[in-house]
CSV table of C-alpha atoms and ligand atoms in Angstrom, one decimal:
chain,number,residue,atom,x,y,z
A,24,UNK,CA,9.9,4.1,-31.5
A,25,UNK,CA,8.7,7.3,-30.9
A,26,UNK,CA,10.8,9.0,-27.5
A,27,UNK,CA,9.4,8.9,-24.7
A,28,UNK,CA,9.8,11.7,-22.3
A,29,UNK,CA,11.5,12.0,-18.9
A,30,UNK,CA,12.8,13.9,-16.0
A,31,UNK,CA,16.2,13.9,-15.8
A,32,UNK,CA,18.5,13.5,-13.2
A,33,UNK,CA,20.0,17.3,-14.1
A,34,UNK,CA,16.6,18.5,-13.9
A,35,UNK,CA,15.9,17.3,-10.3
A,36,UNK,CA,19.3,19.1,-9.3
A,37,UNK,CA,18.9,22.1,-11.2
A,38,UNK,CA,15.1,22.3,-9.2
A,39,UNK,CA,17.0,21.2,-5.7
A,40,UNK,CA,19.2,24.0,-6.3
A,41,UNK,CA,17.0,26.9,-5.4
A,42,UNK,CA,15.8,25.4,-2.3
A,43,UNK,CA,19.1,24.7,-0.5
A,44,UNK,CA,19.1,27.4,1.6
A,45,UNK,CA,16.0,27.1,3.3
A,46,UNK,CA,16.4,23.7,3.5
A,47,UNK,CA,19.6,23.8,5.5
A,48,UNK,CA,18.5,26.2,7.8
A,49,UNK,CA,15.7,24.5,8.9
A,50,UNK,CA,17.7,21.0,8.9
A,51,UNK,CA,20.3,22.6,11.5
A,52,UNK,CA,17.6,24.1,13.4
A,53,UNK,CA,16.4,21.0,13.8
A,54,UNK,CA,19.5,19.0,14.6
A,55,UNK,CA,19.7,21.4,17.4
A,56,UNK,CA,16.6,20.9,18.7
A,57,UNK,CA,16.7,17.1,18.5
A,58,UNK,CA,19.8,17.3,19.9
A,59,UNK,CA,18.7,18.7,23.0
A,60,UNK,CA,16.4,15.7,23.3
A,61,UNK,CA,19.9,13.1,22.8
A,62,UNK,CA,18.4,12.0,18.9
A,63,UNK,CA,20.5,12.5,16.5
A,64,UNK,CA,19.4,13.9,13.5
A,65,UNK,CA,21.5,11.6,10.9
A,66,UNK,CA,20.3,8.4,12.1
A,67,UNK,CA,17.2,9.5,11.3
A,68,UNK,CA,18.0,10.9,8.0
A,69,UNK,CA,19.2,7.2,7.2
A,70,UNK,CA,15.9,5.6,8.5
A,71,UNK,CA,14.3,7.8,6.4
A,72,UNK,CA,16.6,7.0,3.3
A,73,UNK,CA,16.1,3.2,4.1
A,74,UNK,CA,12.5,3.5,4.2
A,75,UNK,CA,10.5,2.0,1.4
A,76,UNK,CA,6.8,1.5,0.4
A,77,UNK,CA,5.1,-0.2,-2.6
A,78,UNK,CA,2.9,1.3,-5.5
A,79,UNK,CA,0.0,-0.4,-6.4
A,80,UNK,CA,0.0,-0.4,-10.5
A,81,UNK,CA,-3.6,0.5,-10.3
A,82,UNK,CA,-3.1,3.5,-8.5
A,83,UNK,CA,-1.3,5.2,-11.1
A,84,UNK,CA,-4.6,5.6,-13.3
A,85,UNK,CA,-7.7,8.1,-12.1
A,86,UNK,CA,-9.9,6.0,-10.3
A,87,UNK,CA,-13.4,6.5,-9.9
A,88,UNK,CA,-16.9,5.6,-8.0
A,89,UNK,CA,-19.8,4.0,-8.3
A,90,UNK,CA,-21.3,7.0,-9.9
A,91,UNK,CA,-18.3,8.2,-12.6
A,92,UNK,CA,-14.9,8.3,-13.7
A,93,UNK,CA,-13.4,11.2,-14.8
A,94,UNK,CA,-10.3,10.2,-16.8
A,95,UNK,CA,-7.2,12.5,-16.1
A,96,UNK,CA,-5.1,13.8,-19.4
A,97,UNK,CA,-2.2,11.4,-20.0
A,98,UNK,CA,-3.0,8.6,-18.0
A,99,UNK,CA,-1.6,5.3,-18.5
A,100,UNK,CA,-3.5,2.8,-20.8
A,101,UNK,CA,-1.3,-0.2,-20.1
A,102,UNK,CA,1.5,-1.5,-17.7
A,103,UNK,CA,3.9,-0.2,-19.1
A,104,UNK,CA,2.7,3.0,-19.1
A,105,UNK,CA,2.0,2.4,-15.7
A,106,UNK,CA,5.6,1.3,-14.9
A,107,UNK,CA,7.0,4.4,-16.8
A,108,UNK,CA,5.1,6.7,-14.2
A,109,UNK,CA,6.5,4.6,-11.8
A,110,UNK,CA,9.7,4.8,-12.7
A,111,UNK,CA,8.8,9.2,-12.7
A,112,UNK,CA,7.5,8.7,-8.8
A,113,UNK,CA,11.0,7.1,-8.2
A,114,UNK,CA,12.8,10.0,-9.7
A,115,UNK,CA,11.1,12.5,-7.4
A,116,UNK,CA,10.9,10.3,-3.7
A,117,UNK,CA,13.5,7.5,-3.8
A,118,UNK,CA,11.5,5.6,-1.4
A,119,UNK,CA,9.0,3.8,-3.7
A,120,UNK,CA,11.1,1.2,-6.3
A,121,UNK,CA,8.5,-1.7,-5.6
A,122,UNK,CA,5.4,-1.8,-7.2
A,123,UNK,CA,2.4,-4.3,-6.9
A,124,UNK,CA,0.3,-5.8,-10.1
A,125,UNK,CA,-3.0,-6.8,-10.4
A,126,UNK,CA,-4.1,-9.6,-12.7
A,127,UNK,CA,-5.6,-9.5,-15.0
A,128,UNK,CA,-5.4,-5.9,-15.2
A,129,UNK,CA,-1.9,-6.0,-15.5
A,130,UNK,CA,-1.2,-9.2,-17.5
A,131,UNK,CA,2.0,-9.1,-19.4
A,132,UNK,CA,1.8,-10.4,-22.8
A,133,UNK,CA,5.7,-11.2,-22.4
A,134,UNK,CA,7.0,-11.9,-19.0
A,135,UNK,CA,10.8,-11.4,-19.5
A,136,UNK,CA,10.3,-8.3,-21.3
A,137,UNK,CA,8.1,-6.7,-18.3
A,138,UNK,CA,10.6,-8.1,-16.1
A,139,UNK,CA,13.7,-6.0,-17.8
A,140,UNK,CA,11.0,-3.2,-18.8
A,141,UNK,CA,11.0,-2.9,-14.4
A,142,UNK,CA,14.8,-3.6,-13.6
A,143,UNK,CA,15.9,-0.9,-16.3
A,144,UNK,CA,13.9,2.0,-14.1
A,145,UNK,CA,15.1,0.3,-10.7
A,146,UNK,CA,11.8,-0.8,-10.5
A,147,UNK,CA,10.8,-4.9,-9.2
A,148,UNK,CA,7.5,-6.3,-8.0
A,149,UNK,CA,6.1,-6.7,-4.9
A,150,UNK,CA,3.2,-8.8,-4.4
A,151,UNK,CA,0.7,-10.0,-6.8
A,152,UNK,CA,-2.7,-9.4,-6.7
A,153,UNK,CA,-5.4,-11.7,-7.8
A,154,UNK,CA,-8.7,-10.2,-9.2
A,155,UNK,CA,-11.8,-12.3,-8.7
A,156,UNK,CA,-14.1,-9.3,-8.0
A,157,UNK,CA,-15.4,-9.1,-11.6
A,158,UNK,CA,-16.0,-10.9,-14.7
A,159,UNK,CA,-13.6,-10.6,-17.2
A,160,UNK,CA,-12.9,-11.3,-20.9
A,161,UNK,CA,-12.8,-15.3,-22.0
A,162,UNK,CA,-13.5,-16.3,-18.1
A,163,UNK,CA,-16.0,-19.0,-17.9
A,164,UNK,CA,-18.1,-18.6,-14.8
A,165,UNK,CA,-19.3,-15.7,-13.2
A,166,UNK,CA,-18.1,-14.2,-9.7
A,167,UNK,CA,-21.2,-12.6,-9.6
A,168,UNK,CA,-22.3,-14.4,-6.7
A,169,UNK,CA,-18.8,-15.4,-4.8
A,170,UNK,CA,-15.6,-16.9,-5.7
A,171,UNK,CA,-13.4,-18.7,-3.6
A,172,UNK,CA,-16.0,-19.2,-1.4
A,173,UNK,CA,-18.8,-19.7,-3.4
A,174,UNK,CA,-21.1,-22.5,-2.8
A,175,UNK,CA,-20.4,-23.8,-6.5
A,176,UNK,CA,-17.1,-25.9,-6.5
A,177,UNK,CA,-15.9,-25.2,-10.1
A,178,UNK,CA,-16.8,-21.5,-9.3
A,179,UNK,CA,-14.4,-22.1,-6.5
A,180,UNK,CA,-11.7,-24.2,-8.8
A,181,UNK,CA,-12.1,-21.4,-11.2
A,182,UNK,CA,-10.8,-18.6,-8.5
A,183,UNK,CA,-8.2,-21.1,-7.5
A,184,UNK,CA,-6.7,-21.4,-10.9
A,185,UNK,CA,-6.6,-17.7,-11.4
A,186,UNK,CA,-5.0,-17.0,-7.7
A,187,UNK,CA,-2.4,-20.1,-8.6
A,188,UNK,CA,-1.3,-18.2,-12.2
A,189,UNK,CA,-0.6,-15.0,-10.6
A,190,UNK,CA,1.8,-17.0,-8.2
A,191,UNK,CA,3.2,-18.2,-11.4
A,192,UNK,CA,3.6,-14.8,-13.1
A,193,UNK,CA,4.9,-13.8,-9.6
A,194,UNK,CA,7.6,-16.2,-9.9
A,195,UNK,CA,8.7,-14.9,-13.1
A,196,UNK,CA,8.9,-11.3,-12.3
A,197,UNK,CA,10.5,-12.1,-8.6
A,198,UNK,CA,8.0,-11.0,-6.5
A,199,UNK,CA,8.2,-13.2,-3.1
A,200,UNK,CA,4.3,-12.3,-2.2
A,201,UNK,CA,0.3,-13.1,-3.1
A,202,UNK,CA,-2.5,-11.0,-1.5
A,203,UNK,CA,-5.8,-12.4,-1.8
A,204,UNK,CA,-8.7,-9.9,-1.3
A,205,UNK,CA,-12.1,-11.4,-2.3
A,206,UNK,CA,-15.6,-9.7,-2.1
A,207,UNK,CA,-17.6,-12.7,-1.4
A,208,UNK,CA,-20.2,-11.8,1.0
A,209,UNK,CA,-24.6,-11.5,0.7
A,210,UNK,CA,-26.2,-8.7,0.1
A,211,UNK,CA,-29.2,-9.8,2.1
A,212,UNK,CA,-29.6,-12.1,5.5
A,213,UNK,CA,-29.9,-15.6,5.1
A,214,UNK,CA,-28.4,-15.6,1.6
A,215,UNK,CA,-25.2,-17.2,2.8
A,216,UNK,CA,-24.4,-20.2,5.5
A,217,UNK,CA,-21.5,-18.0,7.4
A,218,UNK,CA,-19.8,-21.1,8.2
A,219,UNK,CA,-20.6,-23.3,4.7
A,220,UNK,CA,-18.7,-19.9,3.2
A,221,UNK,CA,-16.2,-19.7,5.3
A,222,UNK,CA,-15.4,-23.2,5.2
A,223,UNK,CA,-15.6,-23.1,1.2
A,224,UNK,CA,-13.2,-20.6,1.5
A,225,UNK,CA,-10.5,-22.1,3.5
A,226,UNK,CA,-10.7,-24.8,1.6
A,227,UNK,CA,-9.8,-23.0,-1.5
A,228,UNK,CA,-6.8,-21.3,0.1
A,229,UNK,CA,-5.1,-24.7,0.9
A,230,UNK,CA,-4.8,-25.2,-2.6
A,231,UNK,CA,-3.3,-22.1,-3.1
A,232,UNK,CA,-1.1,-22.2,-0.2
A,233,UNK,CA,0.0,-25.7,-2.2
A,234,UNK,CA,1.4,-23.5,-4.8
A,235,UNK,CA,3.6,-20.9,-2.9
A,236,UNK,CA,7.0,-21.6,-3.4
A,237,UNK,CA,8.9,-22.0,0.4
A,238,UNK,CA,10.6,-18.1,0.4
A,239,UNK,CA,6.8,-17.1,-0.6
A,240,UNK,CA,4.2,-15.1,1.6
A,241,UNK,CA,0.6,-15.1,0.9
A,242,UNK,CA,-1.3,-11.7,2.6
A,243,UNK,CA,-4.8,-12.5,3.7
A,244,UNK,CA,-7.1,-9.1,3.4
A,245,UNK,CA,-9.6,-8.5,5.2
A,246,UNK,CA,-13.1,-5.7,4.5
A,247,UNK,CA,-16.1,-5.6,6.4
A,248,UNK,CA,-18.2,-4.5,3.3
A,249,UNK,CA,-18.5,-3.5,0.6
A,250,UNK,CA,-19.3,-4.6,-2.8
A,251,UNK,CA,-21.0,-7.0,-0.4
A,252,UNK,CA,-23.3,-5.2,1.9
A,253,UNK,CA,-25.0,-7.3,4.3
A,254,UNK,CA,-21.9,-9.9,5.3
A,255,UNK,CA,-18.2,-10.2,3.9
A,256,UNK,CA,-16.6,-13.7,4.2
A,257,UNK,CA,-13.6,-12.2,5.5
A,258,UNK,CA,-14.8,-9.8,6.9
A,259,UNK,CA,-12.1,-8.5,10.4
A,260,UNK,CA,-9.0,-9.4,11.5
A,261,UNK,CA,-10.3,-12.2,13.5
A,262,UNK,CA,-11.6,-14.2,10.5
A,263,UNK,CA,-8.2,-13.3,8.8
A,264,UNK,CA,-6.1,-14.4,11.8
A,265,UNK,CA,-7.6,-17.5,11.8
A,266,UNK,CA,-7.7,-18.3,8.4
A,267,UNK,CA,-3.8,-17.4,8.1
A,268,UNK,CA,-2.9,-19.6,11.3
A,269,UNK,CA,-5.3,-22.3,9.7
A,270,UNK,CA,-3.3,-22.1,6.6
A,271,UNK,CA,0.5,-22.2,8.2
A,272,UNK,CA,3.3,-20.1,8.6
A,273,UNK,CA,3.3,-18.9,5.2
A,274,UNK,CA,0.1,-16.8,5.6
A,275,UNK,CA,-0.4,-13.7,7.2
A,276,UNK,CA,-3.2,-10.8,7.5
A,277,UNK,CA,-3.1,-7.7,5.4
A,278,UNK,CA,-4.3,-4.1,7.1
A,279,UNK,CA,-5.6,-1.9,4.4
A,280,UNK,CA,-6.9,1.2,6.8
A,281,UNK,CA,-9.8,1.3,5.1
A,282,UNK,CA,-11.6,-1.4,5.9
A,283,UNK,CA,-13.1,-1.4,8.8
A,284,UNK,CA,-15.8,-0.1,10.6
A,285,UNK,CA,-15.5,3.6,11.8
A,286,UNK,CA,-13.5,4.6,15.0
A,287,UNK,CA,-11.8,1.1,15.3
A,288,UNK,CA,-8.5,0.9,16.8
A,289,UNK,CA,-6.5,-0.1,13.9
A,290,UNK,CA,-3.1,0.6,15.9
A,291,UNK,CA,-4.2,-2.2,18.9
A,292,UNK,CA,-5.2,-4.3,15.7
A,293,UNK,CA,-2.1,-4.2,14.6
A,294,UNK,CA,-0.2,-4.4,17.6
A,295,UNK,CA,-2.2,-8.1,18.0
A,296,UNK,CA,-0.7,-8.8,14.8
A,297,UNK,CA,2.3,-8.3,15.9
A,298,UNK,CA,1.8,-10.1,19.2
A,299,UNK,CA,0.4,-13.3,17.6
A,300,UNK,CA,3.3,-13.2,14.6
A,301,UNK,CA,0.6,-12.6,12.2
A,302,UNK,CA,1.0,-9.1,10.3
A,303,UNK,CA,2.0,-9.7,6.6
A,304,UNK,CA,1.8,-6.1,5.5
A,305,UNK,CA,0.0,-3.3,4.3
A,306,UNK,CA,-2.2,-1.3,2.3
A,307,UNK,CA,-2.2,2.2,3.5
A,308,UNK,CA,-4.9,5.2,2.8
A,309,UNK,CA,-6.9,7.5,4.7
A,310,UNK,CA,-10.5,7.5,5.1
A,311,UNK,CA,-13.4,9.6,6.8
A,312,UNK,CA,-16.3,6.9,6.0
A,313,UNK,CA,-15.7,3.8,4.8
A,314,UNK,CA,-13.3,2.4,1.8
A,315,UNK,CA,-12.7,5.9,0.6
A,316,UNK,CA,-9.3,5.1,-0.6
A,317,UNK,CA,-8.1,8.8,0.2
A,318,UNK,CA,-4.0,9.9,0.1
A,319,UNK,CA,-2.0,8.4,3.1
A,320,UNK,CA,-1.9,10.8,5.9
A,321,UNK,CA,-4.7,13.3,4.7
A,322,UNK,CA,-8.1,12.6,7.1
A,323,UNK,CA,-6.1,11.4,10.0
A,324,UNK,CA,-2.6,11.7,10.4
A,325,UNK,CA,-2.8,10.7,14.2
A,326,UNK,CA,-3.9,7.3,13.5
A,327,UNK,CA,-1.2,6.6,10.8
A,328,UNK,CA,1.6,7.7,13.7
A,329,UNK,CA,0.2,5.5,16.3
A,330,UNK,CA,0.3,2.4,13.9
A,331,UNK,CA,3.8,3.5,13.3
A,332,UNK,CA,4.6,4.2,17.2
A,333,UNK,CA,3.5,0.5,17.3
A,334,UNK,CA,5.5,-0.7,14.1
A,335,UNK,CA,8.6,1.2,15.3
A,336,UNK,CA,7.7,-0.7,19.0
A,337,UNK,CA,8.4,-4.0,17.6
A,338,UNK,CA,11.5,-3.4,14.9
A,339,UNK,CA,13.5,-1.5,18.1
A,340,UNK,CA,12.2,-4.4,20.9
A,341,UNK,CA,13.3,-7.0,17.5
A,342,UNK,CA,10.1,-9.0,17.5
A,343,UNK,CA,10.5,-12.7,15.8
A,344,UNK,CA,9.6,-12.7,12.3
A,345,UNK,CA,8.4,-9.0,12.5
A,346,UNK,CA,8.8,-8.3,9.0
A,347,UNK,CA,5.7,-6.2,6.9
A,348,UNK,CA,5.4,-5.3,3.6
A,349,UNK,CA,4.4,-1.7,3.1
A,350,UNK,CA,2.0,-0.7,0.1
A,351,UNK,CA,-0.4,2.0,-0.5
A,352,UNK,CA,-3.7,1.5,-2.1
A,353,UNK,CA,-5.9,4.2,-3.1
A,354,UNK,CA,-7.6,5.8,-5.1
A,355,UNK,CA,-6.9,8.7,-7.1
A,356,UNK,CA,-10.1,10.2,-8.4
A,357,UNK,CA,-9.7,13.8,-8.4
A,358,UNK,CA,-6.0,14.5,-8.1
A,359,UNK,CA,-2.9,13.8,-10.5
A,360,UNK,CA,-2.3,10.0,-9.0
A,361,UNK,CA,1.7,10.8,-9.7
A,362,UNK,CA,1.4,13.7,-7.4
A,363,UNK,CA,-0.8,11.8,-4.7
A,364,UNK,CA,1.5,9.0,-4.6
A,365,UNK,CA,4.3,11.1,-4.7
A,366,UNK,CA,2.7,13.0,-0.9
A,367,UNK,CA,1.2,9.3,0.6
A,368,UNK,CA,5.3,7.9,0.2
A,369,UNK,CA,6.0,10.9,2.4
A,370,UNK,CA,3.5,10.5,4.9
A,371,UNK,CA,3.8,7.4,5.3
A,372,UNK,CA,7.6,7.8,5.8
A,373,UNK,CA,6.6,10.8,8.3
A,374,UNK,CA,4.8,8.6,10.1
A,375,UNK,CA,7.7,6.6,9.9
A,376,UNK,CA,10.5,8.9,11.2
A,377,UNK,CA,7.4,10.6,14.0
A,378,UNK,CA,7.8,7.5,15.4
A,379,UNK,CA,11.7,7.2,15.7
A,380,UNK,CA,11.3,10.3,18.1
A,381,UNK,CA,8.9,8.7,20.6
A,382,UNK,CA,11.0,8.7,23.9
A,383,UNK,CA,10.3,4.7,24.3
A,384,UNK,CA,12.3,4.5,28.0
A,385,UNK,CA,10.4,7.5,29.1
A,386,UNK,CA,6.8,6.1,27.8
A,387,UNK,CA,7.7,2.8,29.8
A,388,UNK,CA,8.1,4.3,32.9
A,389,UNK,CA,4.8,6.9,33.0
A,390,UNK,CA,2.8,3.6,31.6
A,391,UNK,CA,4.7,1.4,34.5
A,392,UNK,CA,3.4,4.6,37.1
A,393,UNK,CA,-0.2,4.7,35.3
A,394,UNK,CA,0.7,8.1,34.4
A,395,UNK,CA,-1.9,8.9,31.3
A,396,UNK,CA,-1.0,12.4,30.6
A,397,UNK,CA,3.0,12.3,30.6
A,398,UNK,CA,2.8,9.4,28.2
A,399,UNK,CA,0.2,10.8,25.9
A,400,UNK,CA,2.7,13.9,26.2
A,401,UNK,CA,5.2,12.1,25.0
A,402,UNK,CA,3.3,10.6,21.7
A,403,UNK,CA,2.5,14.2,20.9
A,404,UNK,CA,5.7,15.4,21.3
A,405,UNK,CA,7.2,13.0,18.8
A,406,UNK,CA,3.9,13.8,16.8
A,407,UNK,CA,4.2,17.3,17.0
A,408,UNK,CA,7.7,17.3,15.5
A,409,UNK,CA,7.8,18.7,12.1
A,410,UNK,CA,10.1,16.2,10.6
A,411,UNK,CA,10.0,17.8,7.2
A,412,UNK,CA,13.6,18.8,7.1
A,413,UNK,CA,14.9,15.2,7.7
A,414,UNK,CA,12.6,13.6,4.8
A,415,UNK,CA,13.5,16.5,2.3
A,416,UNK,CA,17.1,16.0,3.2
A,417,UNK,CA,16.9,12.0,2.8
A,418,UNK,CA,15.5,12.1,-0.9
A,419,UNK,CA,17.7,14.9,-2.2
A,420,UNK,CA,20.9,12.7,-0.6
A,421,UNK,CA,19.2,9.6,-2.7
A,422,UNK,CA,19.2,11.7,-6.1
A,423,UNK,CA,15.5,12.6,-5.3
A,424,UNK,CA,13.6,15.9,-5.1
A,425,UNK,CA,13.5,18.3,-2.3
A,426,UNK,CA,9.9,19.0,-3.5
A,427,UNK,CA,8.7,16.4,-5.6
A,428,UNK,CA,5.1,18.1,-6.2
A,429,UNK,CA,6.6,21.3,-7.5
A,430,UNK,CA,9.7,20.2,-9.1
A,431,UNK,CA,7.2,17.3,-10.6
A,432,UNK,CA,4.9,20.6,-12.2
A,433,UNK,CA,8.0,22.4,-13.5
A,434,UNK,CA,8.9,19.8,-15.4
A,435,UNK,CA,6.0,19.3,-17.7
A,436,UNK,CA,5.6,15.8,-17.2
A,437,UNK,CA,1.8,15.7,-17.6
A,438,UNK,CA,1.5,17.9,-20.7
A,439,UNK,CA,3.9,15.4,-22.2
A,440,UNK,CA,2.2,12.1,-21.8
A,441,UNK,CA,-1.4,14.1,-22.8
A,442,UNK,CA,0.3,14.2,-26.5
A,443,UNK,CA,2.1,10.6,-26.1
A,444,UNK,CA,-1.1,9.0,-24.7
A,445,UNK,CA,-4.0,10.5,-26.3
A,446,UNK,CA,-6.9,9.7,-24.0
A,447,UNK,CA,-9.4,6.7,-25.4
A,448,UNK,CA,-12.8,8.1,-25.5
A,449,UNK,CA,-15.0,5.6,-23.4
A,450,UNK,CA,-17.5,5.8,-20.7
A,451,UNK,CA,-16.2,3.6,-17.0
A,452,UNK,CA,-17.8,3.4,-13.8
A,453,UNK,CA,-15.7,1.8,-11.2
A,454,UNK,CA,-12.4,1.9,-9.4
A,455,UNK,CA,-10.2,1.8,-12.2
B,502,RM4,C1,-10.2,-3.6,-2.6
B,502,RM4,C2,-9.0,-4.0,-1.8
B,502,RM4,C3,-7.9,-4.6,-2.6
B,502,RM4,C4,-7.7,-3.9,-3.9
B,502,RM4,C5,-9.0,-3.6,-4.7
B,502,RM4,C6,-8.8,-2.9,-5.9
B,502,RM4,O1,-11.1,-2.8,-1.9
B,502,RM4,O2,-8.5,-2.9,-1.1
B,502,RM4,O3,-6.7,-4.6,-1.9
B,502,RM4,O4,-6.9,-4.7,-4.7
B,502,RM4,O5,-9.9,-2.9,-3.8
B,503,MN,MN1,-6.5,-3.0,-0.3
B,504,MN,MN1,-10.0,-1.4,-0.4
């Protein structure tokens, strides 16, 4: 087999090694300054070291719209491939060892051997995804008009099958999770019976919930639209609250930021989430319109803090069963996904450590006085922190890169896999 190639360890180090200095400088700085406010700056450099967030396997390929796809050099043309660039996002951020399949996109041909291809990168699986969006290859009847919801019941037997295999697969590959996204929803008014659907629906996720094994989870995600455009079945957190409380305590409601309408607050959603022990997890991105699938962090960095300054609420006040799993979906359309990944996993893990530095006794007392401005102060003070220091210091401690985007272009990683992986000629629209 032909060798495939890799940054090495050495590499990393050798790249590390001309940005010590700077990077020391700024750290103590830092640790002064903090230490002025009674935070101290190792703690966080731990937190930050602890942190982890899951790769969705389809975001390692260029994505696309509804228009084109513009295939990137080198991408990957299989899972493995897709674990391998994986495995090269570990090397550089330390923080992202879990990764998330889609089926059938991702179906393994041999289980075991995916399973070891994973461990040997420190790599395992996080949860599954089931895929009853689109028609696929051997699949009898069509999810062109619904799926697990849809008003014909072997339609609906059909979905269940597929989201009861990808529990099985799960099993095999150790993933503890199942997130179910469907796009059943009209395009036009009085196509669908909102309750008939919704019934159909819930229905169909009993019998999935059958299958989940006891330590198992299974995320419910909710969109308002989109591909359906005049109603979504599940289409806001209410219907998914209900339909995971409906279900028992194995279900919970999956956030992906980008679906829902514009200017919601997604940080008091989650904080009912958290209230009614109901937030499985979830899929971060940034968005300007609607299910844009942009990089972590990049449209509004504000909002991804305040979900955080809620998260980081409820792991320091130990909330019951408060417990989410952390993913990113997006969609990399126009920028090396490796190198968008690589910046969402440090966003996300600003967001993170942003939130550590919220003065929570002082915010307390200006709420308990109804004083608006101190405590907005004091979210922008932790906001305002440049925290850059503590996460650059956190991955090069784990092994990983003090910058991953330019120690990931030094090393030539893409003009490698454009010779290992010549590009199939073929025309896609789509996401992936
Ligand atoms: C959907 C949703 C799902 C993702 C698919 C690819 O909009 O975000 O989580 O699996 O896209
Ligand atoms: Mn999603
Ligand atoms: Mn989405």
């Amino acid at each position: 087999m032909q060798r495939k190639f890799e940054i090495d360890d050495g590499f990393i180090a050798e790249q590390n090694g001309t940005l010590e200095a700077w990077i020391d400088e700024d750290y103590e700085h830092l640790a002064k300054a903090l230490r002025r406010r009674r935070i101290d700056i190792e703690d966080l450099v731990s937190k930050a070291q602890s942190f982890r967030v899951a790769v969705p396997s389809w975001g390692l390929g260029t994505g696309g719209t509804r228009f084109a796809r513009f295939p990137g050099v080198g991408e990957p043309r299989d899972v493995y491939e897709k674990l391998e660039d994986c495995a090269t996002l570990l090397k550089l951020v330390r923080s992202t060892p879990g990764v998330s399949l889609h089926i059938p996109w991702d179906r393994p041909e041999d289980v075991n051997e995916l399973f070891s291809f994973a461990r040997h990168r420190g790599l395992y699986f996080e949860a599954m995804n089931s895929n009853t969006f689109q028609d696929h290859a051997d699949q009898k009847l069509s999810y062109k008009f619904g799926s697990l919801a849809h008003s014909d019941p072997d339609v609906r037997r059909q979905a269940i099958e597929h989201n009861i295999e990808c529990i099985e697969l799960g099993k095999q590959l150790g993933s503890k999770a199942h997130t179910v996204w469907i796009a059943d929803g009209g395009n036009f008014p009085g196509q669908q019976h909102f309750r008939k659907t919704l019934e159909n629906y819930l229905e169909s996720m009993r019998e999935i919930y059958k299958a989940l094994p006891d330590d198992w989870r299974v995320f419910i995600e909710h969109k308002f639209y989109e591909p359906a455009f005049y109603s979504t079945v599940i289409n806001d957190w209410g219907t998914s609250y209900y339909c995971a409380r409906e279900l028992g305590p194995k279900a919970a409601c999956l956030v992906d930021l980008g679906h829902h309408a514009p200017n919601v607050n997604i940080e008091m959603i989650v904080a009912r989430l958290i209230q009614f022990g109901k937030l499985g997890g979830f899929h971060f991105n940034d968005s300007k319109y609607g299910d844009d699938d942009l990089d972590a962090g990049s449209i509004k960095p504000f909002q991804l803090f305040l979900i955080f300054n809620e998260l980081v609420d409820a792991e320091q006040t130990n909330v019951p069963g408060f417990d989410p799993a952390y993913m990113l979906d997006q969609s990399h359309n126009i920028t090396d996904p490796i190198e968008s990944l690589a910046m969402s996993a440090i966003e996300v893990t600003r967001a993170y450590i942003q939130a550590q530095l919220v003065d929570r006794f002082a915010l307390a007392e200006a709420q308990d006085n109804c004083d608006a401005l101190l405590a907005l102060s004091i979210l922008k003070q932790a906001f305002t922190t440049d925290v850059s220091p503590i996460l650059a210091v956190a991955r090069q401690r784990s092994g990983g890169a003090l910058d991953p985007i330019a120690t990931y272009r030094a090393s030539g990683y893409r003009r490698a896999k454009a010779d290992e992986r010549p590009t199939k000629l073929e025309a896609t629209v789509g996401i992936v």
